[in-house]
Amino acid sequence: MIGIFGGTFDPVHYGHIKPALSIKAALNLSQLRIVPNSIPPHRDPPWLSTEQRLLLLKSALADHADVIIDERELKRGGASYMIDTLRSLRGEFPDEDLCLIIGMDAFMGITSWFEWQSLFALCHLVVTTRPGFEQSEWMDQMDAEDHQFLSARMVGHVDALTPHETGKILLQSVPQLDISSTEIRAGLLNNDDVRQWMPERVYQQLREIKL
Ligand code: ATP
């Protein structure tokens, strides 16, 4: 099974890397593909340029030669829709199952994703725990039809994914790191110590870029 972990990575931090690596191990993934998104011109640009986001991501994963940084959304440009990325990967790897890895905060917004229900015909979804985001409150408040659609797909254990090629949702506990790129950006501007949240060389490069 191939794992796909998308994000803006503005900048990358341990809250991205550690959960993604823990899923790679827990699901015994044949590949872990990290997919930085491209930002459409009509939205606020990220704090870092595309080149800087990519540079830091490469640097953060330099010790993990088995993790692939997949640049297809950057090359495609424009709005990055996960459905397009999954279709592209499906075409490239027709014989492998795909699983999309997202944090609980991203899962809470999934019903607003472009063609969101079609995602489940292409991949499994693995939702990782994230401090500050509890599933129960959110699911209780959602539209009944969407609730039914999602809850019917939930499985309780990794082994329940493999008999199916696509369409299941697994909630998986991962190392809990209470950090976000937003807090790192604010911390750097405030001169707070954000060093602990990323590999040292990423921190040094980030300081060079921003100070
Ligand atoms: P920002 O603060 O700029 O919104 P972010 O830190 O949430 O950024 P993204 O690049 O938007 O990072 O997230 C990419 C993916 O990583 C998402 O699926 C998100 O849920 C997940 N993620 C980010 N931070 C954590 C964390 N601390 N723990 C678990 N998952 C996380």
XYZ file of N, CA, C and O in Angstrom, residues 72-163:
368
model
N 4.264 16.409 -7.835
C 3.300 16.510 -8.941
C 2.336 17.692 -8.793
O 1.938 18.278 -9.799
N 1.979 18.069 -7.569
C 1.053 19.207 -7.439
C 1.760 20.522 -7.763
O 1.164 21.442 -8.314
N 3.039 20.596 -7.455
C 3.809 21.812 -7.773
C 3.977 21.932 -9.283
O 3.877 23.018 -9.855
N 4.205 20.803 -9.939
C 4.396 20.814 -11.388
C 3.080 21.108 -12.104
O 3.052 21.770 -13.130
N 1.982 20.599 -11.523
C 0.668 20.820 -12.140
C 0.278 22.292 -12.008
O -0.340 22.861 -12.903
N 0.646 22.924 -10.887
C 0.339 24.336 -10.643
C -1.148 24.536 -10.412
O -1.918 23.579 -10.366
N -1.577 25.774 -10.266
C -2.991 26.088 -10.046
C -3.483 25.493 -8.736
O -2.698 25.152 -7.865
N -4.797 25.370 -8.620
C -5.382 24.820 -7.397
C -5.002 23.350 -7.296
O -5.060 22.626 -8.287
N -4.624 22.922 -6.103
C -4.246 21.520 -5.911
C -5.439 20.774 -5.344
O -5.799 20.965 -4.185
N -6.065 19.960 -6.169
C -7.162 19.128 -5.680
C -6.640 17.725 -5.463
O -6.064 17.114 -6.367
N -6.887 17.195 -4.270
C -6.396 15.850 -3.930
C -6.971 14.797 -4.861
O -6.314 13.819 -5.190
N -8.179 15.029 -5.333
C -8.792 14.040 -6.229
C -7.951 13.893 -7.515
O -7.767 12.779 -8.016
N -7.429 14.999 -8.021
C -6.586 14.937 -9.237
C -5.289 14.182 -8.936
O -4.803 13.402 -9.752
N -4.742 14.448 -7.766
C -3.489 13.794 -7.361
C -3.696 12.285 -7.228
O -2.871 11.488 -7.676
N -4.806 11.903 -6.632
C -5.087 10.468 -6.449
C -5.324 9.794 -7.797
O -4.865 8.677 -8.028
N -6.024 10.466 -8.694
C -6.260 9.879 -10.029
C -4.933 9.691 -10.756
O -4.699 8.685 -11.415
N -4.063 10.667 -10.611
C -2.757 10.599 -11.244
C -1.937 9.426 -10.665
O -1.313 8.644 -11.390
N -1.978 9.278 -9.343
C -1.235 8.176 -8.700
C -1.851 6.813 -9.040
O -1.134 5.835 -9.246
N -3.169 6.778 -9.108
C -3.870 5.540 -9.490
C -3.367 5.065 -10.863
O -3.092 3.895 -11.082
N -3.229 6.046 -11.797
C -2.750 5.726 -13.144
C -1.303 5.251 -13.132
O -0.923 4.335 -13.869
N -0.516 5.854 -12.263
C 0.905 5.504 -12.218
C 1.163 4.173 -11.517
O 2.096 3.451 -11.858
N 0.333 3.877 -10.529
C 0.521 2.640 -9.741
C -0.767 1.806 -9.750
O -1.443 1.679 -8.713
N -1.104 1.238 -10.895
C -2.395 0.546 -10.997
C -2.508 -0.699 -10.118
O -3.615 -1.120 -9.790
N -1.373 -1.255 -9.712
C -1.430 -2.521 -8.961
C -1.302 -2.349 -7.451
O -1.233 -3.331 -6.727
N -1.214 -1.108 -6.986
C -1.038 -0.895 -5.535
C -2.261 -0.179 -4.963
O -2.838 0.705 -5.601
N -2.631 -0.543 -3.736
C -3.681 0.211 -3.045
C -3.084 1.523 -2.541
O -1.880 1.600 -2.252
N -3.931 2.531 -2.447
C -3.483 3.852 -2.003
C -4.162 4.185 -0.673
O -5.333 3.843 -0.468
N -3.422 4.857 0.209
C -4.109 5.399 1.393
C -3.674 6.846 1.589
O -2.501 7.186 1.493
N -4.682 7.668 1.779
C -4.451 9.090 1.997
C -4.379 9.326 3.501
O -5.280 8.934 4.242
N -3.287 9.949 3.946
C -3.076 10.193 5.376
C -3.376 11.663 5.661
O -2.773 12.549 5.043
N -4.318 11.914 6.560
C -4.612 13.315 6.910
C -4.794 13.436 8.424
O -5.207 12.487 9.082
N -4.497 14.614 8.942
C -4.708 14.868 10.361
C -6.196 15.071 10.654
O -6.984 15.353 9.743
N -6.547 14.932 11.927
C -7.954 15.068 12.320
C -8.529 16.429 11.921
O -9.684 16.533 11.515
N -7.726 17.484 11.999
C -8.228 18.813 11.613
C -8.617 18.840 10.138
O -9.636 19.418 9.757
N -7.827 18.175 9.307
C -8.129 18.128 7.868
C -9.362 17.259 7.620
O -10.224 17.601 6.797
N -9.475 16.167 8.382
C -10.644 15.288 8.234
C -11.930 16.060 8.552
O -12.964 15.878 7.920
N -11.841 16.962 9.519
C -13.025 17.738 9.913
C -13.525 18.632 8.775
O -14.664 19.082 8.809
N -12.660 18.881 7.803
C -13.080 19.729 6.684
C -13.304 18.941 5.406
O -13.531 19.528 4.346
N -13.272 17.635 5.489
C -13.220 16.836 4.254
C -14.460 16.986 3.373
O -14.366 16.908 2.152
N -15.615 17.254 4.003
C -16.829 17.334 3.181
C -16.853 18.605 2.316
O -17.730 18.765 1.487
N -15.868 19.482 2.514
C -15.797 20.658 1.639
C -14.752 20.467 0.533
O -14.559 21.355 -0.295
N -14.073 19.315 0.516
C -13.066 19.088 -0.528
C -13.764 18.845 -1.872
O -14.856 18.269 -1.917
N -13.119 19.248 -2.929
C -13.627 19.065 -4.284
C -13.853 17.564 -4.547
O -12.939 16.765 -4.348
N -15.075 17.217 -4.946
C -15.441 15.824 -5.261
C -15.072 14.866 -4.119
O -14.543 13.773 -4.350
N -15.369 15.270 -2.883
C -14.855 14.527 -1.720
C -15.316 13.074 -1.665
O -14.546 12.196 -1.280
N -16.565 12.822 -2.094
C -17.035 11.434 -1.977
C -16.302 10.507 -2.942
O -16.157 9.314 -2.677
N -15.813 11.085 -4.046
C -15.092 10.258 -5.038
C -13.726 9.795 -4.525
O -13.143 8.854 -5.062
N -13.220 10.481 -3.493
C -11.916 10.068 -2.931
C -11.959 8.601 -2.520
O -10.985 7.864 -2.667
N -13.137 8.195 -2.008
C -13.233 6.865 -1.406
C -13.273 5.738 -2.435
O -13.175 4.571 -2.074
N -13.416 6.106 -3.707
C -13.335 5.091 -4.760
C -11.885 4.896 -5.201
O -11.573 3.985 -5.964
N -11.017 5.757 -4.712
C -9.617 5.720 -5.154
C -8.645 5.262 -4.071
O -7.548 4.795 -4.375
N -9.032 5.463 -2.823
C -8.072 5.194 -1.734
C -8.799 4.896 -0.425
O -10.001 5.105 -0.314
N -8.032 4.418 0.536
C -8.471 4.404 1.936
C -8.060 5.742 2.540
O -7.172 6.434 2.011
N -8.678 6.071 3.657
C -8.299 7.288 4.364
C -7.766 6.885 5.736
O -8.416 6.114 6.453
N -6.599 7.376 6.082
C -6.068 7.148 7.430
C -6.010 8.504 8.117
O -5.331 9.422 7.648
N -6.780 8.632 9.176
C -6.886 9.911 9.893
C -6.037 9.820 11.145
O -6.218 8.909 11.967
N -5.111 10.748 11.290
C -4.223 10.717 12.458
C -4.740 11.652 13.542
O -5.293 12.718 13.255
N -4.530 11.234 14.785
C -4.905 12.082 15.916
C -4.042 13.352 15.900
O -2.914 13.347 15.398
N -4.594 14.435 16.378
C -3.834 15.688 16.489
C -4.316 16.427 17.735
O -5.537 16.585 17.910
N -3.389 16.868 18.592
C -3.810 17.556 19.818
C -4.739 18.726 19.496
O -4.481 19.476 18.552
N -5.809 18.849 20.275
C -6.729 19.972 20.095
C -7.870 19.687 19.145
O -8.763 20.522 18.979
N -7.878 18.521 18.500
C -8.946 18.207 17.545
C -9.570 16.861 17.908
O -8.935 15.814 17.751
N -10.790 16.923 18.436
C -11.487 15.704 18.859
C -12.549 15.361 17.828
O -13.363 16.200 17.459
N -12.566 14.121 17.441
C -13.492 13.694 16.396
C -14.951 13.762 16.833
O -15.799 14.230 16.094
N -15.239 13.306 18.071
C -16.626 13.057 18.439
C -17.496 14.308 18.319
O -18.538 14.283 17.688
N -17.037 15.418 18.887
C -17.860 16.644 18.881
C -18.242 17.012 17.454
O -19.375 17.333 17.150
N -17.258 16.904 16.575
C -17.468 17.334 15.206
C -18.435 16.412 14.468
O -19.368 16.864 13.803
N -18.264 15.105 14.593
C -19.122 14.165 13.864
C -20.581 14.296 14.327
O -21.487 14.135 13.549
N -20.770 14.615 15.620
C -22.132 14.729 16.144
C -22.884 15.897 15.511
O -24.102 15.917 15.484
N -22.135 16.880 15.048
C -22.792 18.086 14.542
C -22.973 18.075 13.030
O -23.535 19.005 12.473
N -22.491 17.054 12.351
C -22.485 17.143 10.895
C -23.803 16.700 10.280
O -24.631 16.064 10.915
N -23.989 17.079 9.038
C -25.129 16.703 8.223
C -25.356 15.179 8.304
O -24.404 14.405 8.193
N -26.615 14.760 8.487
C -26.904 13.339 8.738
C -26.432 12.431 7.600
O -25.905 11.338 7.839
N -26.614 12.896 6.372
C -26.219 12.074 5.216
C -24.704 11.895 5.148
O -24.199 10.791 4.898
N -23.982 12.985 5.408
C -22.516 12.915 5.410
C -22.030 12.034 6.557
O -21.093 11.246 6.404
N -22.701 12.159 7.697
C -22.349 11.362 8.871
C -22.475 9.877 8.536
O -21.577 9.074 8.813
N -23.592 9.538 7.899
C -23.840 8.139 7.522
C -22.768 7.667 6.527
O -22.208 6.569 6.660
N -22.471 8.521 5.554
C -21.481 8.180 4.517
C -20.126 7.857 5.160
O -19.480 6.872 4.812
N -19.729 8.693 6.110
C -18.407 8.511 6.721
C -18.417 7.390 7.761
O -17.524 6.535 7.766
N -19.430 7.372 8.609
C -19.387 6.382 9.703
C -19.507 4.960 9.170
O -18.938 4.030 9.757
N -20.173 4.773 8.039
C -20.289 3.431 7.446
C -18.934 2.913 6.963
O -18.766 1.714 6.752
N -18.002 3.834 6.789
C -16.681 3.440 6.258
C -15.615 3.228 7.336
O -14.514 2.780 7.050
N -15.955 3.565 8.570
C -14.948 3.507 9.645
C -14.597 2.071 10.013
O -15.495 1.244 10.180
N -13.313 1.825 10.172
C -12.867 0.519 10.664
C -12.022 0.758 11.913
O -11.489 1.851 12.119
N -11.893 -0.297 12.727
C -11.237 -0.115 14.020
C -9.783 -0.542 14.057
O -9.086 -0.295 15.038
N -9.312 -1.194 13.005
C -7.959 -1.734 13.062
C -7.337 -1.768 11.663
O -8.051 -1.928 10.673
N -6.010 -1.623 11.639
C -5.258 -1.646 10.368
C -5.616 -2.868 9.517
O -5.780 -2.753 8.294
N -5.749 -4.019 10.171
C -5.996 -5.252 9.419
C -7.325 -5.223 8.668
O -7.522 -5.999 7.735
N -8.216 -4.339 9.080
C -9.520 -4.263 8.414
C -9.448 -3.482 7.107
O -10.402 -3.463 6.330
N -8.308 -2.841 6.836
C -8.159 -2.107 5.568
C -7.834 -3.069 4.434
O -8.399 -2.972 3.341
N -6.922 -3.973 4.699
C -6.323 -4.759 3.606
C -7.283 -5.637 2.790
O -7.035 -5.809 1.602
N -8.362 -6.176 3.377
C -9.251 -6.962 2.511
C -9.950 -6.101 1.447
O -10.514 -6.635 0.497
